[in-house]
C-alpha cells in the first residue's frame, strides 16, 4: 500500500512535469474555482486538511503558510508539543511543508534528564499533490506523504484522499472527504480508511468532524473574513474539542493557528522587454490625446501604472517643465540626463544611434534593487514622457551593458541635433579605457564609479531541531562594502559584526558556538573583474580572500541562450585554506583546493521555475552532484536542494546525501537611497536562508555535517551582480 | 539590547567627560613627572643534570622563541642553584611566562650522577671541557607576585621545553603566556617526551617532578615513576661519547633528535615519523638502548648504597614511531558528536 502510494505520488509529479514540457502554451490556472467551496485550512499535521486527517485541497499556488499546533502525534498517541509547519504552494496542486516539532524548546536532550526533555524533537518534510485533469465540479483527489524519510521517522504516513464540495445555498457549504492511509503509527491512526465532513455555515466558521482511522474527532475552525486582512491573506484557528480516544491521547482538546500569506499571484514573469513595453504603453495611453498628434508629450499621472513606485509619478508631475516636444534638441537631452541623474540613476550616457534615427541611452541602476526590471520600467516611462524618441535602452551593471531594450514609438519625436560635440567622461581613467569612437552627447553623468556602497544585512548561523535545542542561532550584522572602479571591476569587502543576539548554545566556549559561530571581523576581501563577451557569454575573475581562505582565485563563466531558457556556467577556482586544528597541541594545516564545477540551468517560464544541476569537484575536494529547484514568487525564491558528494580520499567522509529547503528574499527598500551624497547605504538584494539535513536511513543518525558540496560561489556572482538574480 | 548596553557606558563616559570641563574655564593642569619604582621578578631554581655548577643562566620572554633577547642573566652556584632578577623600569608588575636557559661555559662543572661518566666516577665533577655544548632549559610563569621559586631545569624539562617552543611556533593558539594554558601545554609536552623516552608517565607534568642529583643515593625517590624519571635524567651523563665529541655535545645531539621528532609531529600530526624522521628515530633508538642499561646500572648502585632495591617503571628498549604518533592521534579534543537536525544558512549567500 505504502509503496503503491509513493509510486503514485512520484508518477503523478512526473506526469505534471511531462505535461508541462510537452506544451509551450502552458497556462497557470491559479484562480479559485468559480463554484463556492469550503475554505481550505491547514490541519494539525503536515498537510492541508481537517484536524488530523487530510482532505484533497492543498496550499494555493504561490501562497506561503505558517502553522502552529500544540500537539504532535508520535507512535500511538497525541502528546503536548510545539509543532510548527512552514509550507508553500510550490506549483499548482502541489504543497510542500517543512515541519519542526518539539516537546520543549530549550531542553538539551543529551544532558537534561527531566521527563519533559525526553523528546521528541523532529525535523521533517511533507508533500501533497492534487491530481490534475479531474473536472473540479466532480471531485478532487490528492495523494501525499508526511515525514518523508530521514533518520528519526516519528510521523510518517502516506495517503490518498478524495473530496467533494457541496453548495447548500443559504445553509452554507459542505465538504466530504474519504480516503485510505498507511503509516507506521502503532495505533490505527492514519491506517486504513479515513473520512471527514467539513461544514461551513458562515464565512468565518467551520464545523468539522473526522475519523482518523483510529478515533472520531470533532471541533470548530474560525477563519478571518476576507476584508479583515490584506488581499489573499488568511488567518484561521482550529479547536478540536472532542475525540473518542481518551486513553492514549494526552488531551482531547487541541489547538492550532494558521496563517496564509500570498507570495505572488503565480503569474508568469514578464521579460524585461515586455516590462518596458508595458511601461511605454502605460505612459502613452495616459497621454494618448497628445501622443497621437505629433509626438507631443505631456506628463500626467497614470491611474493604473504598474511596477513603478509613486515617487516617480510624483516627480514626473512636479517636473519643472512639462515637455511638449515635437523635436528633441541637445538641450532636451541634457535636461533629460540631468533629470534622471537627479532622480537617482547613475552613469547615464546618451548618444545618437548608429543610424542617427534614435538614441542610445545607457544607465546604471542602483536604485531599484529588488528587481531591476522596475528600473527599466521607470526609465522607459521617463523616456516616453520626456523624449519620446526611438531608443535603445541599455542597462549597465558595474559599468557593463547587461540588457538591451528597444523603445519604439509609432510617432516618435524628431531628433534635431546638429554638430555633435562629444563629451568625455569626467574620469580620466574611463577616458583612457574608452577605445570606441562613439560620440557621446552625455557621457557617464553621475558616475557610478568610485562611489562607496555599503550593503547591510542580517547574518544568521543557526541549528534547527538538534538535541541541543529546537532553534539555536547567532545573529550578526553583515556590512558589505563595494566600490566599482571601472567597467566590471569591483572592490568587495565584508565585515561581520560582533554577535547581536544569540541563544545559550552560541555562548562563547559552547560546543555549538565553537563549531558553528561566525567570528567578528572582515571575512571577505575580494577584487572582481568581469567581462561581457559576445554570444551571451560573461565571465568574472575574483581574487583575494573569502570562505576563510586566502589566495582565492575564482572564475565564473556563463553562457545563456537568448530566451534565457538555458544557462551553462563553469565555476572554477584555486584557494588556499590555513586552519588551526588541535590534536595534542594546536597546529596549522594548509589545504589547497581546486574546485571545478559545471552547471546547467533550465527555466520553465510558465511556472517561473528554474532547475539547476551542478556536478564536478566541489570546494573542499569532494565530488558529486547537486540538483536545485528554484521557484520564483515575485521577488521571493523558494529553493529545494538535493546533493550527494563523496570525499573519495577520506574514509571518514563517505558519500553523503543532503536535502535542504531555503528561501531567498530581498531585504531592502523598494527604492534604495540615492548616492548623491557620494555614497550609498542599502539593504541586501538577495538574503538567503536555508535549513539543511543529512539524508540517512531510519536508525542512522543524521549528525550535523559540514564541508560537503560547498560551492565557491560568491555573493557578487554574475547572476546576482549583473543579471538581476538570474532573471535577465 | 546587548548593543544598547555596550553603547550606554560609552555615552555615560562621554557625558562625564563633558561634565569635567563644564564650569572650569580657568582650570590649569600642571604635570609633575613621576618616576616609577622599577618592578622586579626574581626567578630561582635548581639545575640538575648532574648538579651543574657555575653555568650561565639566562631568562627570555616566552614570546622570544629564538632566545634572542636576554632579559636577565646569572650563574649557578656550586649546588646548581640560581636566582636571577628581571627588572621592569615602568614599575608594572611583571607577569607572563619566561624561558630559562642554562648553558655550560668555561668554568662549568657537572657532578657525574650516572654509574660512571667516561673516566669520571659517580659523584665526581665532570670538567668544563667535557660539557661544551650542554644546554638545559625550562619554562616558568609569573602571576605578578615578584618571585618564582621553582624554575628547576634538567634534561626532562629541556626536552619538554623544546616541545613547547615547537608548539608555539606551530600555532599562536598554543598560548604559553598564561598559567592555565601553560600548565596544559606542559602536560601535553610531557606526554610526548615520556613517549619518546619509552616511559608511561600518565598525566605527569615533567616540570613538576622533583629531579635530584642521583649521585646522592638517599635523595632519589622511592616512587617508581619518580625514580625512573630521575634515573633517566641521570643516565644521560653516562652516554658513550664518540671520538672528538664531548659529553655535552652527545647530550645536545640527543636533545636535538628528540626535538626534531616533536617538532615534526606538532607541525603535522599526520606525519609519518618512520619515513620523514628516520635519522632522528635511529639516533634516539641508539641512545634509548644505552639509557635503559644505564638506568639499571644506576639503580643497582643506589640499591647497594641504600640497601633497598630501586623499583622502576618499564622503559622501552626501542621507541616505535607509531607509538609516538598515537600520542597525537589518540587525543582529539574535537571529537564530540553533534546533534541531529539541520544547519541554518548564513544570510547573504556565498563567501
mmCIF file of C-alpha atoms in Angstrom, chain A residues 110 123 458-468 494 496 498-500 502 507 511 515-516 518 523-524 546-547 580 582-588 684 686-694 701-704 713-715, chain B residues 1-3 6 163-164 167 169-176 184-189 191-192 265-270 327-334 336-351:
data_model
loop_
_atom_site.group_PDB
_atom_site.id
_atom_site.type_symbol
_atom_site.label_atom_id
_atom_site.label_comp_id
_atom_site.label_asym_id
_atom_site.label_seq_id
_atom_site.Cartn_x
_atom_site.Cartn_y
_atom_site.Cartn_z
ATOM 1 C CA UNK A 110 21.730 14.880 25.879
ATOM 2 C CA UNK A 123 12.512 17.947 11.694
ATOM 3 C CA UNK A 458 21.491 40.289 8.952
ATOM 4 C CA UNK A 459 23.641 37.192 9.105
ATOM 5 C CA UNK A 460 22.498 34.109 10.916
ATOM 6 C CA UNK A 461 24.206 30.930 11.865
ATOM 7 C CA UNK A 462 21.651 28.518 13.205
ATOM 8 C CA UNK A 463 20.818 24.950 14.059
ATOM 9 C CA UNK A 464 17.309 23.634 13.777
ATOM 10 C CA UNK A 465 15.855 20.678 15.614
ATOM 11 C CA UNK A 466 19.018 19.353 17.199
ATOM 12 C CA UNK A 467 19.406 17.643 20.553
ATOM 13 C CA UNK A 468 20.967 20.861 21.805
ATOM 14 C CA UNK A 494 32.577 42.223 4.013
ATOM 15 C CA UNK A 496 30.778 40.682 10.242
ATOM 16 C CA UNK A 498 30.022 41.179 16.937
ATOM 17 C CA UNK A 499 27.145 38.917 17.930
ATOM 18 C CA UNK A 500 23.949 40.927 18.326
ATOM 19 C CA UNK A 502 22.266 34.517 20.388
ATOM 20 C CA UNK A 507 27.636 31.434 24.036
ATOM 21 C CA UNK A 511 30.272 23.154 21.617
ATOM 22 C CA UNK A 515 31.793 24.730 15.692
ATOM 23 C CA UNK A 516 29.271 26.979 14.038
ATOM 24 C CA UNK A 518 30.627 33.306 12.824
ATOM 25 C CA UNK A 523 35.709 37.687 6.211
ATOM 26 C CA UNK A 524 35.780 38.714 2.585
ATOM 27 C CA UNK A 546 36.886 34.548 1.078
ATOM 28 C CA UNK A 547 35.409 31.391 2.611
ATOM 29 C CA UNK A 580 44.263 25.762 13.112
ATOM 30 C CA UNK A 582 44.130 20.649 17.688
ATOM 31 C CA UNK A 583 45.416 17.233 18.449
ATOM 32 C CA UNK A 584 47.648 17.306 21.457
ATOM 33 C CA UNK A 585 48.683 20.833 20.518
ATOM 34 C CA UNK A 586 47.173 23.292 18.144
ATOM 35 C CA UNK A 587 48.771 23.126 14.753
ATOM 36 C CA UNK A 588 48.373 24.814 11.452
ATOM 37 C CA UNK A 684 20.698 43.302 0.651
ATOM 38 C CA UNK A 686 19.172 38.610 -2.046
ATOM 39 C CA UNK A 687 19.190 37.356 1.510
ATOM 40 C CA UNK A 688 19.161 33.625 1.723
ATOM 41 C CA UNK A 689 18.368 31.233 4.499
ATOM 42 C CA UNK A 690 18.113 27.505 4.223
ATOM 43 C CA UNK A 691 17.591 24.568 6.518
ATOM 44 C CA UNK A 692 19.535 21.514 5.609
ATOM 45 C CA UNK A 693 19.802 17.987 6.895
ATOM 46 C CA UNK A 694 21.658 14.830 6.056
ATOM 47 C CA UNK A 701 21.978 9.392 12.957
ATOM 48 C CA UNK A 702 21.792 12.472 10.782
ATOM 49 C CA UNK A 703 24.733 14.082 12.511
ATOM 50 C CA UNK A 704 25.475 17.710 11.882
ATOM 51 C CA UNK A 713 30.055 30.810 -5.137
ATOM 52 C CA UNK A 714 30.459 34.423 -4.210
ATOM 53 C CA UNK A 715 27.647 36.783 -3.343
ATOM 54 C CA UNK B 1 19.531 45.353 23.685
ATOM 55 C CA UNK B 2 23.002 43.991 24.006
ATOM 56 C CA UNK B 3 24.241 46.683 21.664
ATOM 57 C CA UNK B 6 27.506 48.395 25.062
ATOM 58 C CA UNK B 163 58.429 20.733 22.543
ATOM 59 C CA UNK B 164 56.700 23.851 23.853
ATOM 60 C CA UNK B 167 54.202 24.115 19.651
ATOM 61 C CA UNK B 169 55.985 28.022 16.525
ATOM 62 C CA UNK B 170 53.344 25.714 15.057
ATOM 63 C CA UNK B 171 50.426 27.913 16.053
ATOM 64 C CA UNK B 172 49.847 31.058 18.020
ATOM 65 C CA UNK B 173 46.862 29.239 19.520
ATOM 66 C CA UNK B 174 49.341 27.357 21.704
ATOM 67 C CA UNK B 175 49.388 30.099 24.300
ATOM 68 C CA UNK B 176 52.283 29.813 26.739
ATOM 69 C CA UNK B 184 48.008 22.322 29.878
ATOM 70 C CA UNK B 185 50.781 22.711 27.353
ATOM 71 C CA UNK B 186 53.352 21.423 29.827
ATOM 72 C CA UNK B 187 51.291 18.298 30.367
ATOM 73 C CA UNK B 188 50.921 17.781 26.640
ATOM 74 C CA UNK B 189 54.644 18.239 26.111
ATOM 75 C CA UNK B 191 53.200 13.219 27.356
ATOM 76 C CA UNK B 192 55.157 13.448 24.118
ATOM 77 C CA UNK B 265 54.685 15.812 14.856
ATOM 78 C CA UNK B 266 53.449 19.030 16.374
ATOM 79 C CA UNK B 267 53.584 20.740 12.989
ATOM 80 C CA UNK B 268 51.832 17.832 11.296
ATOM 81 C CA UNK B 269 50.201 15.179 13.481
ATOM 82 C CA UNK B 270 49.727 13.065 10.374
ATOM 83 C CA UNK B 327 50.014 10.094 21.346
ATOM 84 C CA UNK B 328 48.916 12.720 18.861
ATOM 85 C CA UNK B 329 46.277 10.825 17.036
ATOM 86 C CA UNK B 330 44.671 9.384 20.115
ATOM 87 C CA UNK B 331 43.981 12.741 21.677
ATOM 88 C CA UNK B 332 41.496 14.591 19.571
ATOM 89 C CA UNK B 333 39.520 17.073 21.579
ATOM 90 C CA UNK B 334 37.342 17.969 18.612
ATOM 91 C CA UNK B 336 32.459 15.331 20.233
ATOM 92 C CA UNK B 337 29.403 14.154 18.327
ATOM 93 C CA UNK B 338 26.782 16.612 17.249
ATOM 94 C CA UNK B 339 23.057 16.616 17.457
ATOM 95 C CA UNK B 340 20.812 15.742 14.588
ATOM 96 C CA UNK B 341 18.866 18.260 12.616
ATOM 97 C CA UNK B 342 19.562 20.982 10.169
ATOM 98 C CA UNK B 343 22.020 23.742 9.869
ATOM 99 C CA UNK B 344 20.823 27.162 9.027
ATOM 100 C CA UNK B 345 22.481 29.195 6.398
ATOM 101 C CA UNK B 346 24.162 32.489 6.681
ATOM 102 C CA UNK B 347 22.270 35.485 5.494
ATOM 103 C CA UNK B 348 23.672 36.656 2.262
ATOM 104 C CA UNK B 349 24.787 33.747 0.216
ATOM 105 C CA UNK B 350 28.258 32.913 -0.754
ATOM 106 C CA UNK B 351 31.604 33.851 0.575
#
